[in-house]
Each structure stands twice: as structure tokens, then as C-alpha cells.
PDB file of C-alpha atoms and ligand atoms in Angstrom:
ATOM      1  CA  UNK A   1      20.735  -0.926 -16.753  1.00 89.00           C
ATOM      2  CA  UNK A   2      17.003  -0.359 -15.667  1.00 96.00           C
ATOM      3  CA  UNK A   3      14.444  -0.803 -17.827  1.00 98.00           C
ATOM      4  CA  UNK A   4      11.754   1.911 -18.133  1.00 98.00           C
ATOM      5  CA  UNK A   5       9.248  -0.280 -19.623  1.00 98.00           C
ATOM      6  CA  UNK A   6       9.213  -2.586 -16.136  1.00 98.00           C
ATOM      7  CA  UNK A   7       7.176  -1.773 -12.848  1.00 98.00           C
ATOM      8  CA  UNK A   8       7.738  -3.430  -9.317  1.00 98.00           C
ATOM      9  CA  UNK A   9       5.053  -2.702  -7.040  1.00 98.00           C
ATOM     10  CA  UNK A  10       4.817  -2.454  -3.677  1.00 98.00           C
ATOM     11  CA  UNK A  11       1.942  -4.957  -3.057  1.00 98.00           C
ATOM     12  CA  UNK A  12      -0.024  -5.233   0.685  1.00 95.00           C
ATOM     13  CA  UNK A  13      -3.621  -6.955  -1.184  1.00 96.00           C
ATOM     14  CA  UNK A  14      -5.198  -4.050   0.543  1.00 95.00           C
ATOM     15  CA  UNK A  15      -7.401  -1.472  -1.652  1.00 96.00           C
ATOM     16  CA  UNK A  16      -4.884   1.191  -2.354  1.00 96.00           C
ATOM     17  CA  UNK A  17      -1.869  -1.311  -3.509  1.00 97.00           C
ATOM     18  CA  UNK A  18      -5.015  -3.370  -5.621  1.00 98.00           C
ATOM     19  CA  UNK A  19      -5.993  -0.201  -7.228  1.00 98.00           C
ATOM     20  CA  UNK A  20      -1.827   0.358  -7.743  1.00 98.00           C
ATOM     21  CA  UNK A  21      -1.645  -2.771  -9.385  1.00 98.00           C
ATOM     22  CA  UNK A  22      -3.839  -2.891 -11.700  1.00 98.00           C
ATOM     23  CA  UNK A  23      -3.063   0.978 -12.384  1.00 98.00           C
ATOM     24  CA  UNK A  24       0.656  -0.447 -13.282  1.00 98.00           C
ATOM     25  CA  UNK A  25      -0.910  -2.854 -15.690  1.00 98.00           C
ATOM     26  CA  UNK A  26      -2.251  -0.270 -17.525  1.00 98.00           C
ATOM     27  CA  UNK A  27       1.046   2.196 -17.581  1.00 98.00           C
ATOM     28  CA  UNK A  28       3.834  -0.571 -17.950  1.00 98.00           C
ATOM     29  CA  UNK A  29       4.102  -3.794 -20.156  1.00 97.00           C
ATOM     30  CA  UNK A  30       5.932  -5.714 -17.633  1.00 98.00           C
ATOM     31  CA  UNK A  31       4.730  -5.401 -13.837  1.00 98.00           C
ATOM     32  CA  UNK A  32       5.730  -7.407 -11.118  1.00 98.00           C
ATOM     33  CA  UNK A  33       4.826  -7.544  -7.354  1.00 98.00           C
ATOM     34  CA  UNK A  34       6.437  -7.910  -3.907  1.00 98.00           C
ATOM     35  CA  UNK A  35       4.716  -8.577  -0.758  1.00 98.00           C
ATOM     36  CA  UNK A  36       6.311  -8.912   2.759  1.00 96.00           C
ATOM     37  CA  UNK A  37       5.485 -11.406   5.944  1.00 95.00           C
ATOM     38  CA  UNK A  38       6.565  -8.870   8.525  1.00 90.00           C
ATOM     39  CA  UNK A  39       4.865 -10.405  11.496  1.00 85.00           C
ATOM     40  CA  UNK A  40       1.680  -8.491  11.077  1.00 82.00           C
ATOM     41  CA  UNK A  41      -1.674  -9.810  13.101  1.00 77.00           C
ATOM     42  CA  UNK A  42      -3.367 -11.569  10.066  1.00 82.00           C
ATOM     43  CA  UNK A  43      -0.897 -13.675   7.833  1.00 83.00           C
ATOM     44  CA  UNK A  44      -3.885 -14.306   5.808  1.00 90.00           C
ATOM     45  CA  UNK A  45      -2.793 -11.273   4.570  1.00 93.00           C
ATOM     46  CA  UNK A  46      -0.337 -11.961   2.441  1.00 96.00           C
ATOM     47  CA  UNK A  47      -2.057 -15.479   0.837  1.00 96.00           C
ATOM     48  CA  UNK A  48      -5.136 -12.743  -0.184  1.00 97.00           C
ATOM     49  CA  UNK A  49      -1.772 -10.732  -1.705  1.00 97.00           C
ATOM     50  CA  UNK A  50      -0.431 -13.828  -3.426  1.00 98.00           C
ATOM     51  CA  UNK A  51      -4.113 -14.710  -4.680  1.00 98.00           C
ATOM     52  CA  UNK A  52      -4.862 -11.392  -6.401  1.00 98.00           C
ATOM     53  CA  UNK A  53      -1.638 -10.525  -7.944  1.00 98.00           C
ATOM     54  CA  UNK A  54      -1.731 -14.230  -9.624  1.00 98.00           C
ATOM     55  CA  UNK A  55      -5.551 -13.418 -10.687  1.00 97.00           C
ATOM     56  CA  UNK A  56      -4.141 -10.033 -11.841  1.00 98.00           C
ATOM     57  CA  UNK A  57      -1.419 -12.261 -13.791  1.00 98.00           C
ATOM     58  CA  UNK A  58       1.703 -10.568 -12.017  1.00 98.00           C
ATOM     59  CA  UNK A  59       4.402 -12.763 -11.060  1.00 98.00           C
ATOM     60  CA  UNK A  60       4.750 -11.965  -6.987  1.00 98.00           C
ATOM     61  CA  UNK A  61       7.799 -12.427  -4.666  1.00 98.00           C
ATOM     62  CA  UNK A  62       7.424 -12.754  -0.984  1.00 98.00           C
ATOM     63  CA  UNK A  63      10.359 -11.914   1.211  1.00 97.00           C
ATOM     64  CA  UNK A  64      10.422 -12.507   5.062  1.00 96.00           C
ATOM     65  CA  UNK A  65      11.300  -9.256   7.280  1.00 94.00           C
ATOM     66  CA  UNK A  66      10.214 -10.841  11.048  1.00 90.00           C
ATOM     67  CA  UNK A  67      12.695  -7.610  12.574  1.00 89.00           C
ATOM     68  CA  UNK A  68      10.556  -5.287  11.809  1.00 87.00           C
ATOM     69  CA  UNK A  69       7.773  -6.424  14.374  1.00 83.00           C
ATOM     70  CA  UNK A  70      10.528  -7.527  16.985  1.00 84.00           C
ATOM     71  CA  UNK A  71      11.866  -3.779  16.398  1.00 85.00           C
ATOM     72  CA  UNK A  72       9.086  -2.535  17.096  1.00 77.00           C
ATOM     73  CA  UNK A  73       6.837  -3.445  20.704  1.00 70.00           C
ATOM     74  CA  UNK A  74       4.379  -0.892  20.981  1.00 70.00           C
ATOM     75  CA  UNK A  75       2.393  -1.733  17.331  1.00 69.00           C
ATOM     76  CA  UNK A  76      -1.017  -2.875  17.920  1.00 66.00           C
ATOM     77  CA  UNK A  77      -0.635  -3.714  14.340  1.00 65.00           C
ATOM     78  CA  UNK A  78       2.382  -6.212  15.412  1.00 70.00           C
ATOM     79  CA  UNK A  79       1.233  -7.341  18.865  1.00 70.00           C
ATOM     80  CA  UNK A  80      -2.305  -8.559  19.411  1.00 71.00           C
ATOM     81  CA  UNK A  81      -2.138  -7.881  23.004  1.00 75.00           C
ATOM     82  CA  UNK A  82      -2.071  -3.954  22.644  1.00 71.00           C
ATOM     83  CA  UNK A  83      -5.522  -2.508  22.454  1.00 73.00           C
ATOM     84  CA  UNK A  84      -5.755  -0.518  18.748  1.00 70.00           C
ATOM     85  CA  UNK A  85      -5.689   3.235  18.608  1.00 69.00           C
ATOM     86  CA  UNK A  86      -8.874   3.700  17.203  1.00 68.00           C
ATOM     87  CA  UNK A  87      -8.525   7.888  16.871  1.00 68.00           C
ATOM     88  CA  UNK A  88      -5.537   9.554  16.254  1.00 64.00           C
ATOM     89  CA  UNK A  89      -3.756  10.740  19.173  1.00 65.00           C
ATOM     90  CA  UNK A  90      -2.979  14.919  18.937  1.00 65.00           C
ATOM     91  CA  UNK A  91       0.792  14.315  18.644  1.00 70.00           C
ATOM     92  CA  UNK A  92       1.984  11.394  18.072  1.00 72.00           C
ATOM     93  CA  UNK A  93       1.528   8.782  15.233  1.00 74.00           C
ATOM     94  CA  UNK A  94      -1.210   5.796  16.554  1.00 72.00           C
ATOM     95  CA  UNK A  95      -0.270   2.891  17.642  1.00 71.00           C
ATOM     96  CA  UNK A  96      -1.254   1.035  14.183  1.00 72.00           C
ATOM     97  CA  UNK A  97       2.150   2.859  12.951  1.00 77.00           C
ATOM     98  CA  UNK A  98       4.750   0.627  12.219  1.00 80.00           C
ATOM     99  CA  UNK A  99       7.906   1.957  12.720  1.00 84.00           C
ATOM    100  CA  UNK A 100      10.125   2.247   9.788  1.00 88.00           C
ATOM    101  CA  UNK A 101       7.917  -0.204   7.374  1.00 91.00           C
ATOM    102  CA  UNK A 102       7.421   1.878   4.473  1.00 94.00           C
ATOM    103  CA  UNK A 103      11.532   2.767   4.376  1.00 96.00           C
ATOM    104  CA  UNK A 104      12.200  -1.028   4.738  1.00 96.00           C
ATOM    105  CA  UNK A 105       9.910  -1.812   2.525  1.00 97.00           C
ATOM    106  CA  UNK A 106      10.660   0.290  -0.590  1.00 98.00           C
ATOM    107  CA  UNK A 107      14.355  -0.160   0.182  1.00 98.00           C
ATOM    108  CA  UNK A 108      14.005  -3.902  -0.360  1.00 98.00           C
ATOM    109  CA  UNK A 109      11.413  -3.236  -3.294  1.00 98.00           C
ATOM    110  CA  UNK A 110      14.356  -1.685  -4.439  1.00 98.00           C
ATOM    111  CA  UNK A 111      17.251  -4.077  -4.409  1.00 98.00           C
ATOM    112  CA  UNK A 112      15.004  -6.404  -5.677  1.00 98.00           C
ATOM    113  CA  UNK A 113      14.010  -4.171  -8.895  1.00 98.00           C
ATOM    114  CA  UNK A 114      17.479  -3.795  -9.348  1.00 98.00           C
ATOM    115  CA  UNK A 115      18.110  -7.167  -9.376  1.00 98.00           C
ATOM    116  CA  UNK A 116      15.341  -7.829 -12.339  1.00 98.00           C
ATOM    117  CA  UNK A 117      16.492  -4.333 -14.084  1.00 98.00           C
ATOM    118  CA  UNK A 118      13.403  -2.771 -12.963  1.00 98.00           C
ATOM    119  CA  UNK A 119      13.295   0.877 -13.063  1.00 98.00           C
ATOM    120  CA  UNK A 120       9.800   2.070 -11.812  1.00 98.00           C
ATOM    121  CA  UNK A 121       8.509   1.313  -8.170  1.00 98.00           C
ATOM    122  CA  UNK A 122       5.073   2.189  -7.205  1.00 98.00           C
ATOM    123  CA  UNK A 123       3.240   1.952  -3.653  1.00 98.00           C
ATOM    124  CA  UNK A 124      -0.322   2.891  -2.497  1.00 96.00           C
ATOM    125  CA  UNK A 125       0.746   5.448   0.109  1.00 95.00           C
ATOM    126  CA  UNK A 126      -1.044   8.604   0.184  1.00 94.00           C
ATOM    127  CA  UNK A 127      -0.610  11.635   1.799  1.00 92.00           C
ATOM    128  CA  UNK A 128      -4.514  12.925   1.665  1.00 86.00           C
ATOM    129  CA  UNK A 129      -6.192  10.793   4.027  1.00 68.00           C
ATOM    130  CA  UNK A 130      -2.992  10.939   6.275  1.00 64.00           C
ATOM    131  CA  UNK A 131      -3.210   8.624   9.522  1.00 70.00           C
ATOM    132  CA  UNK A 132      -0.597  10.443  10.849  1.00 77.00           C
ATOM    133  CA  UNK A 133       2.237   8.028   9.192  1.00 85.00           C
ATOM    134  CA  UNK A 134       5.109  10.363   8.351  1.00 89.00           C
ATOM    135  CA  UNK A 135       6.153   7.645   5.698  1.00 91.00           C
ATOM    136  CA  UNK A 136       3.622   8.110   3.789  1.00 92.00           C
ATOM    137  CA  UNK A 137       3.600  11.822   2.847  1.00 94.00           C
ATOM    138  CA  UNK A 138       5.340  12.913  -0.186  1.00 96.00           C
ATOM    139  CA  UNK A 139       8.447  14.494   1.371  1.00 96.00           C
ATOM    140  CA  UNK A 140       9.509  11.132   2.572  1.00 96.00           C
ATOM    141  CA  UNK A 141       9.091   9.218  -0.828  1.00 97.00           C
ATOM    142  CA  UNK A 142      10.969  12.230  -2.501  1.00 98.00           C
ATOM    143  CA  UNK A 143      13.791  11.983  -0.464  1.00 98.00           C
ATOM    144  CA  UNK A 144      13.699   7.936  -0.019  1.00 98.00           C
ATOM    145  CA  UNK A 145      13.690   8.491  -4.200  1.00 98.00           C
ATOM    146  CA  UNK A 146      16.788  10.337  -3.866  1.00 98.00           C
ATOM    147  CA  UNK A 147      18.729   8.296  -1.350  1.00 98.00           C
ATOM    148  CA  UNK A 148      18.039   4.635  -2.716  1.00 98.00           C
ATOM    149  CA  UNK A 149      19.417   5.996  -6.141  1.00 98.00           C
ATOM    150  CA  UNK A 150      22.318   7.521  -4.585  1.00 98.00           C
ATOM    151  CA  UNK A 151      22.465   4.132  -2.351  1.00 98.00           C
ATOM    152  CA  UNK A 152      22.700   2.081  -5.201  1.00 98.00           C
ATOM    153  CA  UNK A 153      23.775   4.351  -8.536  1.00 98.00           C
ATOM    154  CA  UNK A 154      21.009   3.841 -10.337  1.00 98.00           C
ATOM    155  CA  UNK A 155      17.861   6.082 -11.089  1.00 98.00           C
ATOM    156  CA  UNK A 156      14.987   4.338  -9.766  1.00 98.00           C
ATOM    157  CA  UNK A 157      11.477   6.106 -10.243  1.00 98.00           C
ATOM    158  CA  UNK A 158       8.869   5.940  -7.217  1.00 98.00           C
ATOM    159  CA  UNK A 159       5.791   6.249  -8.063  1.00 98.00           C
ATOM    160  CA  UNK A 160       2.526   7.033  -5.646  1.00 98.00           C
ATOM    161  CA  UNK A 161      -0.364   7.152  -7.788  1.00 98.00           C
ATOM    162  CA  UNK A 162      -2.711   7.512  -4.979  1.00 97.00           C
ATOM    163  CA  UNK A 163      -0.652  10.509  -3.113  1.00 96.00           C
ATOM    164  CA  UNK A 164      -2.790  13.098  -3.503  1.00 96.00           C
ATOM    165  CA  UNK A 165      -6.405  11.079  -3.671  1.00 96.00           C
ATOM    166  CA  UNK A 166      -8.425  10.757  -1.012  1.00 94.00           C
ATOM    167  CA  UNK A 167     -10.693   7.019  -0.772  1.00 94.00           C
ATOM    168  CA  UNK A 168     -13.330   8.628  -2.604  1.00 95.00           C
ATOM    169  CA  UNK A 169     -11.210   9.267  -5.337  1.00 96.00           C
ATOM    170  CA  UNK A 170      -9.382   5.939  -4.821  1.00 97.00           C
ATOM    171  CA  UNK A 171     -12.594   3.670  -5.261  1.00 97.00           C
ATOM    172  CA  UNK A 172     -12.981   5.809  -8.498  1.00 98.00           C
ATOM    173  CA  UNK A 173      -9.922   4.896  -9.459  1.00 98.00           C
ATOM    174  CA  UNK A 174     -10.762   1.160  -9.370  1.00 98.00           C
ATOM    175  CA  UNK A 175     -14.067   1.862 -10.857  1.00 98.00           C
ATOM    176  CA  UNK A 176     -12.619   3.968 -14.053  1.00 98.00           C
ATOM    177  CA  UNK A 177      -9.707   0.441 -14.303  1.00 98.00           C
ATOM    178  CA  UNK A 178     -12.600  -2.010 -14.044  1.00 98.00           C
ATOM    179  CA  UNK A 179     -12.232  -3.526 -10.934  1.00 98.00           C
ATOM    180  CA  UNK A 180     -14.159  -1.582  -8.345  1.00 98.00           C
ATOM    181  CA  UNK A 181     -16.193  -5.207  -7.562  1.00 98.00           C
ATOM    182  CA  UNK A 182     -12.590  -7.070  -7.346  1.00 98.00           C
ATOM    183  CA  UNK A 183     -11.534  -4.033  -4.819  1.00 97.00           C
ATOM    184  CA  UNK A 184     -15.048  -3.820  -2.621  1.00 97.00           C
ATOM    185  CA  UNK A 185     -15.226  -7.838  -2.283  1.00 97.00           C
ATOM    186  CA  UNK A 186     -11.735  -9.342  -2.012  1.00 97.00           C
ATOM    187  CA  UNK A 187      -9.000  -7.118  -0.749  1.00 97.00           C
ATOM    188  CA  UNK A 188      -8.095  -6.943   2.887  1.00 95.00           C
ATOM    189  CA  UNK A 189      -7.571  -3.540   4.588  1.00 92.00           C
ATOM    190  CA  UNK A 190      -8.814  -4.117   7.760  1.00 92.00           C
ATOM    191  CA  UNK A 191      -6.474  -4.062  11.011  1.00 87.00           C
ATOM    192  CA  UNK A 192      -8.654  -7.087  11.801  1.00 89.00           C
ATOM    193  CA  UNK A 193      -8.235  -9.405   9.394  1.00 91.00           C
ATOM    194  CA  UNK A 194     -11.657  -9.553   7.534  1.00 93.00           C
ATOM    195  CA  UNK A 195     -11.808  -8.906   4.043  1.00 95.00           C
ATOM    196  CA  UNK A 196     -13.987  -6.903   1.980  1.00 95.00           C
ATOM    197  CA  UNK A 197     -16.285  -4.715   4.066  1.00 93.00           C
ATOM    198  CA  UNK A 198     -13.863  -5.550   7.048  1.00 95.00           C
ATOM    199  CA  UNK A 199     -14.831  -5.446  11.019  1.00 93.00           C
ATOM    200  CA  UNK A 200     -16.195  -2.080  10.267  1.00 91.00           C
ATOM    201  CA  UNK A 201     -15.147  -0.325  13.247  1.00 90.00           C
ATOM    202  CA  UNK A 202     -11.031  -0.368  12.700  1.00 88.00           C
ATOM    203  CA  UNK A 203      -9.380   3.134  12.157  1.00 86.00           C
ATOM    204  CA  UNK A 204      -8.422   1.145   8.259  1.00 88.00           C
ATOM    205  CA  UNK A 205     -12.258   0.092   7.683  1.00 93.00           C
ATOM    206  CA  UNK A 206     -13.811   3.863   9.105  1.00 91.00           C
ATOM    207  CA  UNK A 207     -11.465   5.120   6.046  1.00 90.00           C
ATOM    208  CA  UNK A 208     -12.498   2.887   3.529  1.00 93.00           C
ATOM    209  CA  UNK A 209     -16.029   3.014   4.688  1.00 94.00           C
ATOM    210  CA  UNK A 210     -16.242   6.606   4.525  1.00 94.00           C
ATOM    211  CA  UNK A 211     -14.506   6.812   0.805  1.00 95.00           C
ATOM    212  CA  UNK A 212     -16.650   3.979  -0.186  1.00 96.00           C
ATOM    213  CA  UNK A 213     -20.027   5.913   0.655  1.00 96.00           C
ATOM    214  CA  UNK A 214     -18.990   8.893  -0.689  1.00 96.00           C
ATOM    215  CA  UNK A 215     -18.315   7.579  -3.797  1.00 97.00           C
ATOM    216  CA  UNK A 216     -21.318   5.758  -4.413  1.00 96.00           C
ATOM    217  CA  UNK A 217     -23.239   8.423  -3.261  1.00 96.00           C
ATOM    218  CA  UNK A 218     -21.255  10.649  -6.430  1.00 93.00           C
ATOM    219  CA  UNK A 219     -21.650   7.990  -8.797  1.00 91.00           C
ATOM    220  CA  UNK A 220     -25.772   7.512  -8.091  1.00 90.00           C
ATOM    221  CA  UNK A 221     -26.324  11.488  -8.183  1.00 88.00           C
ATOM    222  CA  UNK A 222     -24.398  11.354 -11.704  1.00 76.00           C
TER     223      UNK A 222
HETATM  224 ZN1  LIG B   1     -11.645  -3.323  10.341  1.00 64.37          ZN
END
């Protein structure tokens, strides 16, 4: 039996899972967090994941998936040698898209809720500011929903608070929770490994960058 009161989210120590976390703590009484070494450029990455969620006071598992990057050779987000896509090609997803990671991930997110009897899942993906990763628009989530309950007979509730914000509305988000400074300085969402601000010139930080002006540029006029 899942427990409705209990939240397991999907946790990258990147601004949209941050701003998922702490938007958990505030709908749930019991959250939890799961964060995966997948062979990604920057393992710093997930010791800024494991830092945060134990500053955020959520108990964090980390689970080993090294396949996905051997699945996968043409990631510049898995292999250092490949030059990043910095634009998005016209018709094909860039070459930052890792093949498959949001379906591994959420399907292991889900085992291991099961395990602990949690019934609500949540993950940062969003469909607004879409880099052209098909597993992160809504139809996928809705159907992954769908499938992981019938894969496992249970009724599992996904949850994607940031699906239909853009980063603009995503920074407000962290400001209207508290922790728009905790967000800005310490969370890592650049491609290349620097937190905060980031390199400033990744596809990840031109996102951010652009959400993050536009917000403060709303809040100042208010
Ligand atoms: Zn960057």
C-alpha cells in the first residue's frame, strides 16, 4: 500500500529539481530524494545533490546506472570529447540529449518508492522551455504514469510542478518558497560543471540566464 502523504523526488541539484524539492516540502510531510551517477561529465554533480537535499533535511539515495552513458555514444553530455550542441538542431534532439534518461530514471524512482510505500513522484521536467527532449513534455510523463502503474499494480502519482513554467516563472517559484538565494548561488545546471551562475555560454546556463533576468527585471518594476 502507497502512502499519499509520502513524496520521492526525482533529484539532479540543478535549479528546477531544487525548486521541486523544496516545493515537495511544502505539499507532503514525508519527502525523500533520489539522485543517479549515470556517467555524466561533472560527478561533482551529484555530491552538490547529496549536499542540498541533506541541507534541505531529505534523506537522499544514490543509485549507480553507468549503462546509460555506455548506451548512449553520441551525448556530449556523456562524452567529453564531443563538441556540445550549443543551438538546437531543426530536427533532431541536440546532442546534450541523453537517450532514454528521464524513462530510466523515473522507472527506478519508481521501484524505489514502491519499495518505501511511496505514492507521489515528482521531477523538474518541463515542457515550456522545451530543448527539444521528447521526455520531458507532458505526453511522455502521462503515459510513463500509466505504464509504471500498470508495470507494477500500484497507482503511483507523477508529479511535474514545473511543466508548464517557463525559468522566469521557475526562479519565482523559488523566490515565493524562500530559497531563490539557495537556487541562484549553489545549484549546478550547467553542462560544464560550474555552479551557480555557471560557464555562461552552455545551451543549460543561456536558459537559466535568460529566466533569471527576466525575473529580476519583473520583480524590480513591481
Ligand atoms: Zn554553462
Amino acid at each position: 500500500m502507497l502512502d499519499k502523504d509520502k513524496a520521492l523526488v526525482v533529484f539532479s541539484g540543478g535549479q528546477d529539481s531544487t525548486t521541486c524539492l523544496y516545493w515537495a516540502k511544502t505539499q507532503w510531510s514525508d519527502v525523500r530524494a533520489i539522485t543517479f551517477r549515470y556517467g555524466q561529465r561533472h560527478a561533482v554533480e551529484v555530491d552538490i545533490a547529496c549536499g542540498l537535499a541533506a541541507e534541505a533535511g531529505v534523506p537522499i539515495t544514490v543509485i549507480d546506472i553507468p549503462f546509460v552513458s555506455e548506451l548512449s555514444a553520441q551525448c556530449s553530455l556523456t562524452d567529453s570529447s564531443i563538441t556540445m550542441d550549443e543551438t538546437k538542431p531543426a530536427d533532431t534532439p541536440p546532442n546534450t540529449f541523453v537517450p532514454g534518461r528521464n524513462l530510466f530514471f523515473l522507472s527506478i524512482a519508481a521501484v524505489h518508492a514502491r519499495e518505501l510505500g511511496i505514492m507521489n513522484i515528482v521531477t523538474g521536467v518541463s515542457q515550456t522551455d522545451f530543448s527539444g527532449y521528447p521526455d520531458c513534455r507532458d505526453s511522455f510523463i502521462r503515459s510513463l504514469n500509466v505504464t509504471l502503474n500498470l508495470a507494477m499494480d500500484e497507482q503511483f502519482v507523477l508529479h511535474t510542478p514545473l511543466m508548464w513554467r517557463d525559468k522566469c516563472e521557475t526562479w519565482a517559484l523559488a523566490d515565493q518558497l524562500g530559497v531563490f538565494d539557495l537556487v541562484r548561488l549553489r545549484t549546478l545546471t550547467c553542462y560544464n560543471g560550474i555552479p551557480g551562475d555557471g560557464c555562461g555560454h552552455c545551451p543549460a546556463c543561456h536558459l537559466r540566464r535568460h529566466g533569471l533576468e527576466e525575473f529580476l527585471k519583473m520583480k524590480n518594476e513591481k
